[in-house]
Short mmCIF file of C-alpha atoms in Angstrom, two decimals:
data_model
loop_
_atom_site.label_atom_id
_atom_site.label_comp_id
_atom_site.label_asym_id
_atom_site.label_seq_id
_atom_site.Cartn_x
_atom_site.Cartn_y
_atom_site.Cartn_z
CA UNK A 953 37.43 -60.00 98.35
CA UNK A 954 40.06 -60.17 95.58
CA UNK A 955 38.66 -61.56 92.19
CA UNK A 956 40.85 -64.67 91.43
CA UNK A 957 43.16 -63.65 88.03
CA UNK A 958 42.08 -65.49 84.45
CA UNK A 959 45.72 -66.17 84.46
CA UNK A 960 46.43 -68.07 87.82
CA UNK A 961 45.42 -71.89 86.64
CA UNK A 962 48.57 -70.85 83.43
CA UNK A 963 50.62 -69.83 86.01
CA UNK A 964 50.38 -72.72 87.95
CA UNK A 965 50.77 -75.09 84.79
CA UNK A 966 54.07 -73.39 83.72
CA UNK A 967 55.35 -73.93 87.61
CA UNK A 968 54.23 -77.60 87.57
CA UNK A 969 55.12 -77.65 83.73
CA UNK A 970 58.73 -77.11 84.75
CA UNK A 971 59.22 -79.33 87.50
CA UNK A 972 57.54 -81.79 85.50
CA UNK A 973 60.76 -81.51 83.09
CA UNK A 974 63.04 -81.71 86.02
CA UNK A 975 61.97 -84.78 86.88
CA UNK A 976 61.32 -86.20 83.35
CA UNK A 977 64.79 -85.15 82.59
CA UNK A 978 66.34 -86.33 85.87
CA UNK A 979 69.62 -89.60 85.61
CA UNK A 980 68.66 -90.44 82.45
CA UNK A 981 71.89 -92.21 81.51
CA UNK A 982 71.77 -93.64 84.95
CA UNK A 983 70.29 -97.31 84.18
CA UNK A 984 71.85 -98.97 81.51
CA UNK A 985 69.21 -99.35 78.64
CA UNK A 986 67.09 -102.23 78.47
CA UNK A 987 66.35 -104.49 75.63
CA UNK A 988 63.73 -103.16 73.90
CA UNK A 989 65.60 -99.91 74.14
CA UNK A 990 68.88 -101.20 72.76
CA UNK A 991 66.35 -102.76 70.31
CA UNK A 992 65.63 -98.94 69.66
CA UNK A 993 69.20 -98.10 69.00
CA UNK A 994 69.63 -100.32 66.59
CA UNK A 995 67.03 -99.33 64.59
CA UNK A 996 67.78 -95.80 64.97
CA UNK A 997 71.24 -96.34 63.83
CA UNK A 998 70.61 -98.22 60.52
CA UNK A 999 71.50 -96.13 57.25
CA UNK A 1000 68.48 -95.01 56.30
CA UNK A 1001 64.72 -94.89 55.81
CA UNK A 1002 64.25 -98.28 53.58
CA UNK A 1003 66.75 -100.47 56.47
CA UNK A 1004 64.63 -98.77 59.03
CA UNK A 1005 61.41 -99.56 57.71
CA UNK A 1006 62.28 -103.26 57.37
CA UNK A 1007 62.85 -103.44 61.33
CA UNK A 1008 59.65 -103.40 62.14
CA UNK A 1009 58.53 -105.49 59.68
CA UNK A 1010 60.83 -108.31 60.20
CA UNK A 1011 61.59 -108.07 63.55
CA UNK A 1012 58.84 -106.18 65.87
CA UNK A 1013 55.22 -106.54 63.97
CA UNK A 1014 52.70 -104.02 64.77
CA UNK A 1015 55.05 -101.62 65.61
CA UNK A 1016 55.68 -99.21 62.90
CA UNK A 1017 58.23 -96.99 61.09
CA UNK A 1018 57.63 -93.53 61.98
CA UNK A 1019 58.99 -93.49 65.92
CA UNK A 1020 62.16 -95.52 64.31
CA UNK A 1021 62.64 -93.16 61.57
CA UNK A 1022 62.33 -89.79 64.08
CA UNK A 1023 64.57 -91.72 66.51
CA UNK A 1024 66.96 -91.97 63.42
CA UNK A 1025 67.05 -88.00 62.31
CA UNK A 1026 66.95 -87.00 66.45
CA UNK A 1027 69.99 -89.18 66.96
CA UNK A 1028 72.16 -87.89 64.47
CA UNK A 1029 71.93 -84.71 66.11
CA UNK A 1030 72.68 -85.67 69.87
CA UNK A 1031 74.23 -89.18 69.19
CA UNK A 1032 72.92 -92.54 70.31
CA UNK A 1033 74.15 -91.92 74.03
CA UNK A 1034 71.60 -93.46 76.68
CA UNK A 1035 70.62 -89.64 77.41
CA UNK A 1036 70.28 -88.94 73.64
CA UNK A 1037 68.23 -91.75 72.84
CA UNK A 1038 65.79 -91.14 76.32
CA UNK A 1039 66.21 -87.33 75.89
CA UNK A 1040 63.49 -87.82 73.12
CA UNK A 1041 60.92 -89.44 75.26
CA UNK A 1042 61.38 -86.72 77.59
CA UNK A 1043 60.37 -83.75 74.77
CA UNK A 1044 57.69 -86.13 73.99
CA UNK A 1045 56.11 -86.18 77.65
CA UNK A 1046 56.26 -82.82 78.42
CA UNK A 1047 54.52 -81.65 74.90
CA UNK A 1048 52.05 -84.50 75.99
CA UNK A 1049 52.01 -82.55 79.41
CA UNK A 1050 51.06 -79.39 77.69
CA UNK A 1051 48.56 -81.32 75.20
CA UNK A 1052 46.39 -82.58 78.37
CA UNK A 1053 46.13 -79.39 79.65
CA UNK A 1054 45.38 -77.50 76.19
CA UNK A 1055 42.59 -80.51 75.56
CA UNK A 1056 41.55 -79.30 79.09
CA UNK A 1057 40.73 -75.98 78.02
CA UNK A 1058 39.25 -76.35 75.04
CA UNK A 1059 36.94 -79.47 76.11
CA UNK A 1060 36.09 -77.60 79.66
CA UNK A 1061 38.20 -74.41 81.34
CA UNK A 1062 41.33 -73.87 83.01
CA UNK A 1063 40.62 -75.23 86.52
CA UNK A 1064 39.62 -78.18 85.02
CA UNK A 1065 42.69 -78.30 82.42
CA UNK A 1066 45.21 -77.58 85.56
CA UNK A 1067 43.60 -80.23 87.70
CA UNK A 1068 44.11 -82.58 85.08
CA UNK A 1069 47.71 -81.75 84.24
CA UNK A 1070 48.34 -82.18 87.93
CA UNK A 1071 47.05 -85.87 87.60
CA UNK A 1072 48.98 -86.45 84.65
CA UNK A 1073 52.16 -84.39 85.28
CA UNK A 1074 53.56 -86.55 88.02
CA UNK A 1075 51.88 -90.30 87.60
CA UNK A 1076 54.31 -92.70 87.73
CA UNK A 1077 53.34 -94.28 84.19
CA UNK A 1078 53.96 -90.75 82.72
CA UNK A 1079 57.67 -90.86 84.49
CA UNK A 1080 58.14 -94.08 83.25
CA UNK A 1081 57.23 -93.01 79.82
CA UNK A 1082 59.65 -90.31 79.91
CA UNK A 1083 62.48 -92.40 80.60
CA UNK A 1084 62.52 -95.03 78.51
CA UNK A 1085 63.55 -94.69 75.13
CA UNK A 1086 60.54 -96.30 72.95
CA UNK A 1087 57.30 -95.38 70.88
CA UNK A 1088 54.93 -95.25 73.78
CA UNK A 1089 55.75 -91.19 74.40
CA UNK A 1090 55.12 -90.25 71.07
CA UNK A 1091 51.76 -92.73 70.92
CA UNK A 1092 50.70 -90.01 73.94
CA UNK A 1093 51.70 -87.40 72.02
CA UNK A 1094 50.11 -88.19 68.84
CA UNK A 1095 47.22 -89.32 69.97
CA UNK A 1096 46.18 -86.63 72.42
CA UNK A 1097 47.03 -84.08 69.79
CA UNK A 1098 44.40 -85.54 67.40
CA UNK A 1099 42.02 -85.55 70.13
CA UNK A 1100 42.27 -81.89 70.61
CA UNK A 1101 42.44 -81.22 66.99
CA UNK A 1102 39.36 -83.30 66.29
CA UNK A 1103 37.46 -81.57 69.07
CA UNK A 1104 38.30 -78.44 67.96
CA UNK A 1105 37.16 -78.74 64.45
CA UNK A 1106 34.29 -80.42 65.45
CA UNK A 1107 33.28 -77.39 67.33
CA UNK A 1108 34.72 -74.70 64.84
CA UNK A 1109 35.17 -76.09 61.16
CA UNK A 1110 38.73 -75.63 59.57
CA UNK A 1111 39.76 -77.07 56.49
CA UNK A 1112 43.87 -77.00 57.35
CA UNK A 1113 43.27 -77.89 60.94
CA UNK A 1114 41.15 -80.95 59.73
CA UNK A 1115 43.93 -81.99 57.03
CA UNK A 1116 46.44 -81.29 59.86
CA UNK A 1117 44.59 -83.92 62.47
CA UNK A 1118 44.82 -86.51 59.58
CA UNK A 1119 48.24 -86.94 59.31
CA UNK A 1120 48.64 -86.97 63.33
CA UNK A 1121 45.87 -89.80 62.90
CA UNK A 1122 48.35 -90.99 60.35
CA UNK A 1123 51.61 -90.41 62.30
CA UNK A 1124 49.79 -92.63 65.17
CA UNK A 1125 49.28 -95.51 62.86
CA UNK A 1126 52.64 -95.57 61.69
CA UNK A 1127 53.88 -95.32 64.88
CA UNK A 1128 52.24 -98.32 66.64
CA UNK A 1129 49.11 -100.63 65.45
CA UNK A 1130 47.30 -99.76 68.98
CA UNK A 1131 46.39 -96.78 67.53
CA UNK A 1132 43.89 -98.51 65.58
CA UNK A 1133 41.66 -98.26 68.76
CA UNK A 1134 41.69 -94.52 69.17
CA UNK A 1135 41.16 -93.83 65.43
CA UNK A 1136 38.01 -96.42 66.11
CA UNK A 1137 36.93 -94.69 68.90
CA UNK A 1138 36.90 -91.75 67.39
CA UNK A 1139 34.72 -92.84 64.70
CA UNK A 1140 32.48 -94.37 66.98
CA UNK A 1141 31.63 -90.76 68.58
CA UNK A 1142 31.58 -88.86 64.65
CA UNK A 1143 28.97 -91.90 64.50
CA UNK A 1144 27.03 -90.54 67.77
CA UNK A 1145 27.27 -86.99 65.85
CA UNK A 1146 26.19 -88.08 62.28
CA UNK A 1147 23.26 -89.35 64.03
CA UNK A 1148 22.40 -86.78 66.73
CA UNK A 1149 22.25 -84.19 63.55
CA UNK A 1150 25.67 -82.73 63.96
CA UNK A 1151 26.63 -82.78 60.37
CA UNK A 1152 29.89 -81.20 60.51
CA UNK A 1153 31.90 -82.80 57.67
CA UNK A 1154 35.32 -81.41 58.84
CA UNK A 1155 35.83 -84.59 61.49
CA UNK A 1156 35.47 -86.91 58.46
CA UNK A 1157 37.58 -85.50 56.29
CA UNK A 1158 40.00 -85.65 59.22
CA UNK A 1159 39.23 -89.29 59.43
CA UNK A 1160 39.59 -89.42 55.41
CA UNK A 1161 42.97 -87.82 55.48
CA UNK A 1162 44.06 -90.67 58.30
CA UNK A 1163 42.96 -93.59 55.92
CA UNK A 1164 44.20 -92.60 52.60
CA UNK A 1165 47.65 -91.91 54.24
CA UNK A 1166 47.76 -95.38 55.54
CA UNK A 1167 46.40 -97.04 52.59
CA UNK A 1168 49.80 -97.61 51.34
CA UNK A 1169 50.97 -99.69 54.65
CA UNK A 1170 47.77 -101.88 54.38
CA UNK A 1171 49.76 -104.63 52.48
CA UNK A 1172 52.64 -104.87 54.80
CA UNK A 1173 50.04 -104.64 58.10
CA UNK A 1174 48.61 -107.78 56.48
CA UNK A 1175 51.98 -109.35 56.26
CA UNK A 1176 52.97 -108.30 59.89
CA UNK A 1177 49.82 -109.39 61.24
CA UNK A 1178 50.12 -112.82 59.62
CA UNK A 1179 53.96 -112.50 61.39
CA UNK A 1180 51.93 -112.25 64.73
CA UNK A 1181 49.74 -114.88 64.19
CA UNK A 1182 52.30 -117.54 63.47
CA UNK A 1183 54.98 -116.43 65.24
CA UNK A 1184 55.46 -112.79 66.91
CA UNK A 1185 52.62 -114.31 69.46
CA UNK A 1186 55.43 -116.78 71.02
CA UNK A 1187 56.66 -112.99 72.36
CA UNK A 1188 54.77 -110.41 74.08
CA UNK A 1189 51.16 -112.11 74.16
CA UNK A 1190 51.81 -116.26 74.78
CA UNK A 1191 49.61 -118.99 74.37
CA UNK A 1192 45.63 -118.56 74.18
CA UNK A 1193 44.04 -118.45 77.02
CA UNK A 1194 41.55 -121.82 77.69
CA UNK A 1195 38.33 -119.61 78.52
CA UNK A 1196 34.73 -120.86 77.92
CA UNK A 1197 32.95 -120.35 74.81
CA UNK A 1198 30.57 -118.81 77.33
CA UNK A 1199 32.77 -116.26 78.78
CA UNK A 1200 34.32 -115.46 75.32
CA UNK A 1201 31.38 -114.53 74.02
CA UNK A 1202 29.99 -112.53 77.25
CA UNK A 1203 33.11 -110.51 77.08
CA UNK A 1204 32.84 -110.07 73.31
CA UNK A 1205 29.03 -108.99 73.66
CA UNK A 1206 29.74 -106.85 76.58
CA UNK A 1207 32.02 -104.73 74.98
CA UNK A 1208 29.73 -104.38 72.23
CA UNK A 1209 27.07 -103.31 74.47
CA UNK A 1210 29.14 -100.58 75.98
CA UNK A 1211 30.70 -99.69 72.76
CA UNK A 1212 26.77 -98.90 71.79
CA UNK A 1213 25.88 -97.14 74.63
CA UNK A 1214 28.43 -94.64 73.71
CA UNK A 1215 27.38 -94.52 70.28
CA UNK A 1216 23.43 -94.39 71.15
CA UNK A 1217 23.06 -93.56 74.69
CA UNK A 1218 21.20 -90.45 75.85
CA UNK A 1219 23.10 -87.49 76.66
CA UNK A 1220 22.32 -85.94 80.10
CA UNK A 1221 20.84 -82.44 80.13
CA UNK A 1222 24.40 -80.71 81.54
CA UNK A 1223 26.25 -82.14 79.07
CA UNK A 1224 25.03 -81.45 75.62
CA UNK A 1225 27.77 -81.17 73.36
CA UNK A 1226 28.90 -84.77 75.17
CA UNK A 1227 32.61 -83.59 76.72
CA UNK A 1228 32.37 -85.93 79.12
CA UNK A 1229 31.27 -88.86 76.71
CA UNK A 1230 34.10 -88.15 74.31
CA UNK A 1231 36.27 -87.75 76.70
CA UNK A 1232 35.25 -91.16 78.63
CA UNK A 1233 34.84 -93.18 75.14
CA UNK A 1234 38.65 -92.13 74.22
CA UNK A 1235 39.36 -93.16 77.92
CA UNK A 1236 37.54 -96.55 78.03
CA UNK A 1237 36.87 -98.15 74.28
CA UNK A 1238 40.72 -99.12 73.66
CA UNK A 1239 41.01 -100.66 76.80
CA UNK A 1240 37.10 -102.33 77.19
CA UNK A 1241 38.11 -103.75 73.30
CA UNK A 1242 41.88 -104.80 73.69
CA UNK A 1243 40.58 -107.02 76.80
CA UNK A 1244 37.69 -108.75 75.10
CA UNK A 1245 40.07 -109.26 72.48
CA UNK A 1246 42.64 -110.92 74.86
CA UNK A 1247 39.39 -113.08 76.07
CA UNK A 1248 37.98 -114.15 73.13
CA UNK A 1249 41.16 -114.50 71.12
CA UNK A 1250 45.14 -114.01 72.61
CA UNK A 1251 46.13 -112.32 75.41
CA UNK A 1252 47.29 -108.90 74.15
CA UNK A 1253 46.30 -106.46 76.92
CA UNK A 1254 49.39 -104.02 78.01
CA UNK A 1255 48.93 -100.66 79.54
CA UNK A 1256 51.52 -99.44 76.85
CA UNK A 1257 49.49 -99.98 74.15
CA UNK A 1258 46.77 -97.56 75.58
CA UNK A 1259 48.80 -94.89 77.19
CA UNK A 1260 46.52 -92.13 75.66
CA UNK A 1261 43.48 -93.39 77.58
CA UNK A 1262 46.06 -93.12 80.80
CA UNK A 1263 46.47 -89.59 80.23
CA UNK A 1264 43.12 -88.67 78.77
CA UNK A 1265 41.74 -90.52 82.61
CA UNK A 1266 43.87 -87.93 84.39
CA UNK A 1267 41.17 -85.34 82.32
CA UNK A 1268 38.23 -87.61 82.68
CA UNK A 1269 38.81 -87.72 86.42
CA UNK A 1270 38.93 -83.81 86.63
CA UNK A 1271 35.94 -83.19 84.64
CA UNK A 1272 33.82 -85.83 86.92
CA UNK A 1273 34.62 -84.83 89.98
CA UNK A 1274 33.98 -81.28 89.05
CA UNK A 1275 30.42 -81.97 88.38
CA UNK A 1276 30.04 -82.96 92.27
CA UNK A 1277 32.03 -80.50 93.51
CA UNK A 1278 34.84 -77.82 92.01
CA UNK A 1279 36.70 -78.39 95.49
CA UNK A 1280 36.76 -81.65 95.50
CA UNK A 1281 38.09 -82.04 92.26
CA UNK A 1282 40.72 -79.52 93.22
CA UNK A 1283 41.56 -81.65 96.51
CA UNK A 1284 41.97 -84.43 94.26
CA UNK A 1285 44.34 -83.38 91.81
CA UNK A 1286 46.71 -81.38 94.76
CA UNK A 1287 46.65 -84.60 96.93
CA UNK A 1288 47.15 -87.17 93.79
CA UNK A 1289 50.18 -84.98 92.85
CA UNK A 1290 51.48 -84.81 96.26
CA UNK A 1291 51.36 -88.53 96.41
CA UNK A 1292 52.71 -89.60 93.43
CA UNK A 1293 55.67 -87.30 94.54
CA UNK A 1294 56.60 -88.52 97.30
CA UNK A 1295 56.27 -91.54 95.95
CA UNK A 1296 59.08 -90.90 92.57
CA UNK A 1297 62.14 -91.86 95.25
CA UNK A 1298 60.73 -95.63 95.88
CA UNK A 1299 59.00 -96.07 92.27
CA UNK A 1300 62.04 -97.36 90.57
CA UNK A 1301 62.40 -100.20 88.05
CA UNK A 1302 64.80 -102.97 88.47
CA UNK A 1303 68.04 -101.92 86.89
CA UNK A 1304 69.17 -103.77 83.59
CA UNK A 1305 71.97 -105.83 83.51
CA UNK A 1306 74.00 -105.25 80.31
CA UNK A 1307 76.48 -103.34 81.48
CA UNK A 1308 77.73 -105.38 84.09
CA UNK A 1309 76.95 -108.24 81.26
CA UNK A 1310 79.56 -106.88 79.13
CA UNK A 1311 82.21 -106.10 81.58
CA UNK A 1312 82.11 -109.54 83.05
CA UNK A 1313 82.45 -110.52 79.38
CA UNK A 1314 85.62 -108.03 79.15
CA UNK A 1315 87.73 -109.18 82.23
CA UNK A 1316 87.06 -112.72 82.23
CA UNK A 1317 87.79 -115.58 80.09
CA UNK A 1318 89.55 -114.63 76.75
CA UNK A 1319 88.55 -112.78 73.17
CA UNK A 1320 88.13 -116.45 71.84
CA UNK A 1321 85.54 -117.58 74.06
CA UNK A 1322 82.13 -117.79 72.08
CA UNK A 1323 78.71 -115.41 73.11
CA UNK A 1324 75.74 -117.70 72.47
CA UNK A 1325 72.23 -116.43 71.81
CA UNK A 1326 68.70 -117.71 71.21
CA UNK A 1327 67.36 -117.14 67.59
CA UNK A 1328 64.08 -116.94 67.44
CA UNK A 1329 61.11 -114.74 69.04
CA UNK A 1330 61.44 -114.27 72.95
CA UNK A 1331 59.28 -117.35 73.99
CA UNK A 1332 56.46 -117.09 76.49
CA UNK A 1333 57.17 -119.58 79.51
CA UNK A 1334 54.26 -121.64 78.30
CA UNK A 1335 54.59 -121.50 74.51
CA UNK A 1336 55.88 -124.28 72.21
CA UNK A 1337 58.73 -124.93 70.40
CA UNK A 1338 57.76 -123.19 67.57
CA UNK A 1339 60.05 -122.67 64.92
CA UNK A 1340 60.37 -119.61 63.56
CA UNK A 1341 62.36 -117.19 61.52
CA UNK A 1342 62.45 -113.90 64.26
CA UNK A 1343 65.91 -112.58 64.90
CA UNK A 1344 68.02 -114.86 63.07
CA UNK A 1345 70.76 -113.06 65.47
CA UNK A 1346 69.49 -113.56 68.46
CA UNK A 1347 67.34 -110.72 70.55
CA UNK A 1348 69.29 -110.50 73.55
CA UNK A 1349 72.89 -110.12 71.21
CA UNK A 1350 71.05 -106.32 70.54
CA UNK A 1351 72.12 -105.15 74.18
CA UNK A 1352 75.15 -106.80 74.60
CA UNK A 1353 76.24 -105.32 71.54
CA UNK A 1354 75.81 -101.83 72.47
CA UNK A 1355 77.65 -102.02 75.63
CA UNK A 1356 80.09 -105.02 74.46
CA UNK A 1357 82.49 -103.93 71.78
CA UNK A 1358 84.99 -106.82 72.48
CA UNK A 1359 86.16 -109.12 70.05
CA UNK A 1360 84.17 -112.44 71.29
CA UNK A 1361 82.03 -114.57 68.30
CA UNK A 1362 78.60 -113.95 68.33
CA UNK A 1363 76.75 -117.15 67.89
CA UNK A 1364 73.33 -117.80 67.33
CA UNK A 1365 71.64 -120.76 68.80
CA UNK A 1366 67.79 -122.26 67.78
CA UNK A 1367 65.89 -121.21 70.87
CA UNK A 1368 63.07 -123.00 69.81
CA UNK A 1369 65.73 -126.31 69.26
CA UNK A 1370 66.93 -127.04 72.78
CA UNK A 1371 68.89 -130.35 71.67
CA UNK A 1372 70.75 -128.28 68.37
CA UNK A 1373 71.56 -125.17 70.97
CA UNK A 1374 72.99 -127.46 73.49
CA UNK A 1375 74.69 -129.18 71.01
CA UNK A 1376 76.22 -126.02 69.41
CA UNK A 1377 77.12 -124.58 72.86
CA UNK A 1378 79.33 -127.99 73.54
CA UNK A 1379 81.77 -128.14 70.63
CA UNK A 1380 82.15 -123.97 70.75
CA UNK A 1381 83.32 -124.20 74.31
CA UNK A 1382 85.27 -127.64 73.85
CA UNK A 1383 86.91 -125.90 71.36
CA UNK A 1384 87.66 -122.56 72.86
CA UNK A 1385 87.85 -123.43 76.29
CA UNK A 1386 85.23 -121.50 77.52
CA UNK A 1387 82.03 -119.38 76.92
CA UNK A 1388 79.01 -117.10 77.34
CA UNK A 1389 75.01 -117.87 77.13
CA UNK A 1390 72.66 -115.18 77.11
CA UNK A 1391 68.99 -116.65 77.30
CA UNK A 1392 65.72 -115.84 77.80
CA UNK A 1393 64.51 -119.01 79.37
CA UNK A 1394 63.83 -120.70 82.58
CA UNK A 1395 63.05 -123.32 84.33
CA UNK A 1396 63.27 -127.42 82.72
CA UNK A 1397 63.16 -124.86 79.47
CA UNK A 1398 67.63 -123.94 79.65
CA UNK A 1399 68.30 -126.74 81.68
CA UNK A 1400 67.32 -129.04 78.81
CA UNK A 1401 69.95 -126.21 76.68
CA UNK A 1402 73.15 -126.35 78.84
CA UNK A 1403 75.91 -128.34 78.45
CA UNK A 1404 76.40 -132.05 80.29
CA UNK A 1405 77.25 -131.41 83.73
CA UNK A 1406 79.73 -134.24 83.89
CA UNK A 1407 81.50 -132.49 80.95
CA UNK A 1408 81.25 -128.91 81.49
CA UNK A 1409 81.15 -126.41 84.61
CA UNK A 1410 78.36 -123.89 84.08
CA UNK A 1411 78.21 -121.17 86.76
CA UNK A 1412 74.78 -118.84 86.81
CA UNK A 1413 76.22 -115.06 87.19
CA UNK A 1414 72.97 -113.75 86.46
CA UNK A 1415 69.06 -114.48 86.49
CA UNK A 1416 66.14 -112.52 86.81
CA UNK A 1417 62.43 -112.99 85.06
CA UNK A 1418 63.42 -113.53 81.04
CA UNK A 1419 67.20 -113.16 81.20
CA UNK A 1420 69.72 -115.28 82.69
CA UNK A 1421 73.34 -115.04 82.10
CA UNK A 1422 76.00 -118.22 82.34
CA UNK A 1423 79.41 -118.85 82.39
CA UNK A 1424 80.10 -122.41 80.69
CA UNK A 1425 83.82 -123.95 80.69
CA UNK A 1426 85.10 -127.84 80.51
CA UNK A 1427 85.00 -129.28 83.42
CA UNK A 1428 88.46 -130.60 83.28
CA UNK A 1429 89.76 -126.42 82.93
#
């Protein structure tokens, strides 16, 4: 019998390597871009570094400058085209691709690696990733590459290597605050070491090199995170959640528990040097501590925000099934793939409006008739009134603008003041004769914001969750 070749699992990650890129690649200026991507146009397109760097920091706390300010150089290159702005997300995702399976090699060997790029490669998440043009790619990408720098220097000391891991540790703070929770699980396991004997000092100056380069932001994290607190929190998290002080502080304490058991815990005779632990803490931690955290505190739990423990589970997965059985595992990763591949055709998201927005804008009604938008952050359904000082412009006026080039007025409207916006919205369209409202809410929440009905027609021509779309004109027209 034939000895299997060394180089068969490489073969077989270049041919699922490529396809991966096909598909990655495949109608990305298909769907127009959605809001947050828009969002990411915008950014990308201001002037420079100092107008980039105050996006985030007005507009979108705890994410950070650096994906804004590569978005920026990339686009000036290929333009700020739907494909341009997505094609970076897609060179993201496949060097993630090859990360996993490089981390795979050097944690375990090159069945294992293979197995877990063919869990990774075709996941729906990772598609998803790859076609949508926002940090959570290059939060993959960054943090997976510290990963397998870390483990690598913890294994075979090297001063530039360890410099070179801080400033990827760096690069992932700066590009989104969830990477907080992989540079703390990381310390958590250099912890395990320190105390387990393994005095290696290259991991901490690693760590050291992450720190100092952040130092800098410190004072404007504390500034976003007060942003958050007061206001930003109306957005993507909502209103706290009315838990007992009992379960709050179960969830709290069992987190803690399991965050020690990593730290302390016994390592099994197989396992030594602790792959599987590392590999399982980087998996697990962010997630276990972003939901206590949305227990005990505010909701804030969102796949996105730990996409690295996604892709370091397609690894974790491998690895543990290997220690039953090496066919298994293989069975597993082939029939995953297979699934999640014939599954691509039906896994598509709902297609976004905005074109269709702006061309209804176009052919009906005339250049005078007004555009209204909701200042403020994008409210929760259940959140107050809050005032509050995000996008003085209106979020949803970020979209239309890049597919609406018309002539129209652009008017801002309190979303947070349903009496002022409906007040606005009537002497605009008395005086124009008709107009637009683009609004995040629902519900008793934009009835109490349109116009009279005795006064003024207003015809829905658009509503799904968190965007609705109106056309208001007197009644008398």
């Amino acid at each position: 019998m034939l000895a299997r070749s060394p180089r068969r699992p490489v073969q077989i990650f270049a041919a699922i390597f490529g396809v991966a890129a096909v598909i990655y690649s495949y109608r990305l200026g298909a769907d127009a871009l959605g809001a947050s991507e828009a969002f990411s146009a915008w950014s990308a397109a201001k002037p420079g570094i100092g107008a980039i760097a105050r996006t985030p920091i007005l507009y979108e706390p705890g994410k950070f400058l650096f994906y804004y300010g590569a978005l920026h150089y990339y686009t000036r290159i290929f333009g700020l085209s739907e494909v341009s702005l997505r094609s970076m997300s897609v060179v993201l995702s496949i060097a993630t691709l090859a990360l996993v399976f490089a981390l795979g090699c050097e944690m375990f060997d090159d069945n294992t690696a293979l197995a877990a790029a063919a869990i990774w490669a075709f996941n729906p998440l990772a598609v998803v990733f790859a076609h949508t043009a926002r940090m959570y790619p290059m939060i993959l990408t960054l943090a997976v590459a510290q990963l397998l720098m870390l483990w690598r220097i913890r294994r075979r000391p090297s001063a530039s290597l360890a410099v070179l891991c801080g400033v990827a540790g760096a690069a992932l703070l700066y590009t989104h605050m969830g990477g907080i929770l992989f540079i703390g699980a990381a310390l958590a396991m250099l912890v395990r070491d320190y105390i387990r004997g393994r005095r290696n000092p290259m991991p901490w100056i690693a760590m050291a090199v992450t720190l100092v380069l952040f130092v800098p932001y410190v004072p404007v994290l504390r500034a976003q995170s007060e942003t958050m607190i007061s206001g930003h929190w109306l957005d993507w998290i909502g209103t706290q959640y009315e838990y007992p002080l009992w379960i709050k502080v179960a969830s709290v304490l069992g987190a803690a528990a399991v965050c020690a058991w990593f730290v302390f815990g016994a390592s099994p005779e197989l396992d030594r040097d602790d792959r599987l632990r590392w590999v399982a803490a980087w998996t697990i931690l962010p997630g276990l501590v972003l939901a206590a955290g949305s227990i005990a505190i505010r909701p804030a739990f969102n796949l996105r925000y730990i996409a690295p423990s996604l892709a370091t589970a397609a690894l974790l997965i491998a690895a543990g099934v290997a220690q039953v059985s090496v066919k298994w595992r293989n069975l597993t990763a082939a029939g995953f793939a297979l699934v999640c591949l014939i599954m691509l055709p039906f896994d598509r998201t709902r297609a976004q409006p905005w074109r269709e927005i702006a061309a209804q804008v176009a052919t009906e009604g005339g250049a005078a008739d007004p555009v209204f938008f909701e200042a403020g952050f994008v409210s929760n359904d259940n959140a107050p009134n809050v005032p509050n000082g995000g996008f003085p412009f209106g979020f949803y006026s970020i979209p239309f603008d890049y597919y609406f080039k018309g002539a129209n007025p652009r008017i801002a409207i309190p979303g947070f003041d349903s009496a002022a916006a409906r007040t606005t919205i009537e002497e605009r369209v008395s005086s124009a004769g008709g107009g637009w409202l683009v609004s995040w809410k629902e519900g008793d929440a934009i009835n109490s914001e349109l116009p009279d009905s005795k006064r003024f027609k207003t015809v829905e021509k658009y509503s799904s969750d968190r965007l609705a779309f109106y056309r208001i004109t007197p009644a008398h027209k």
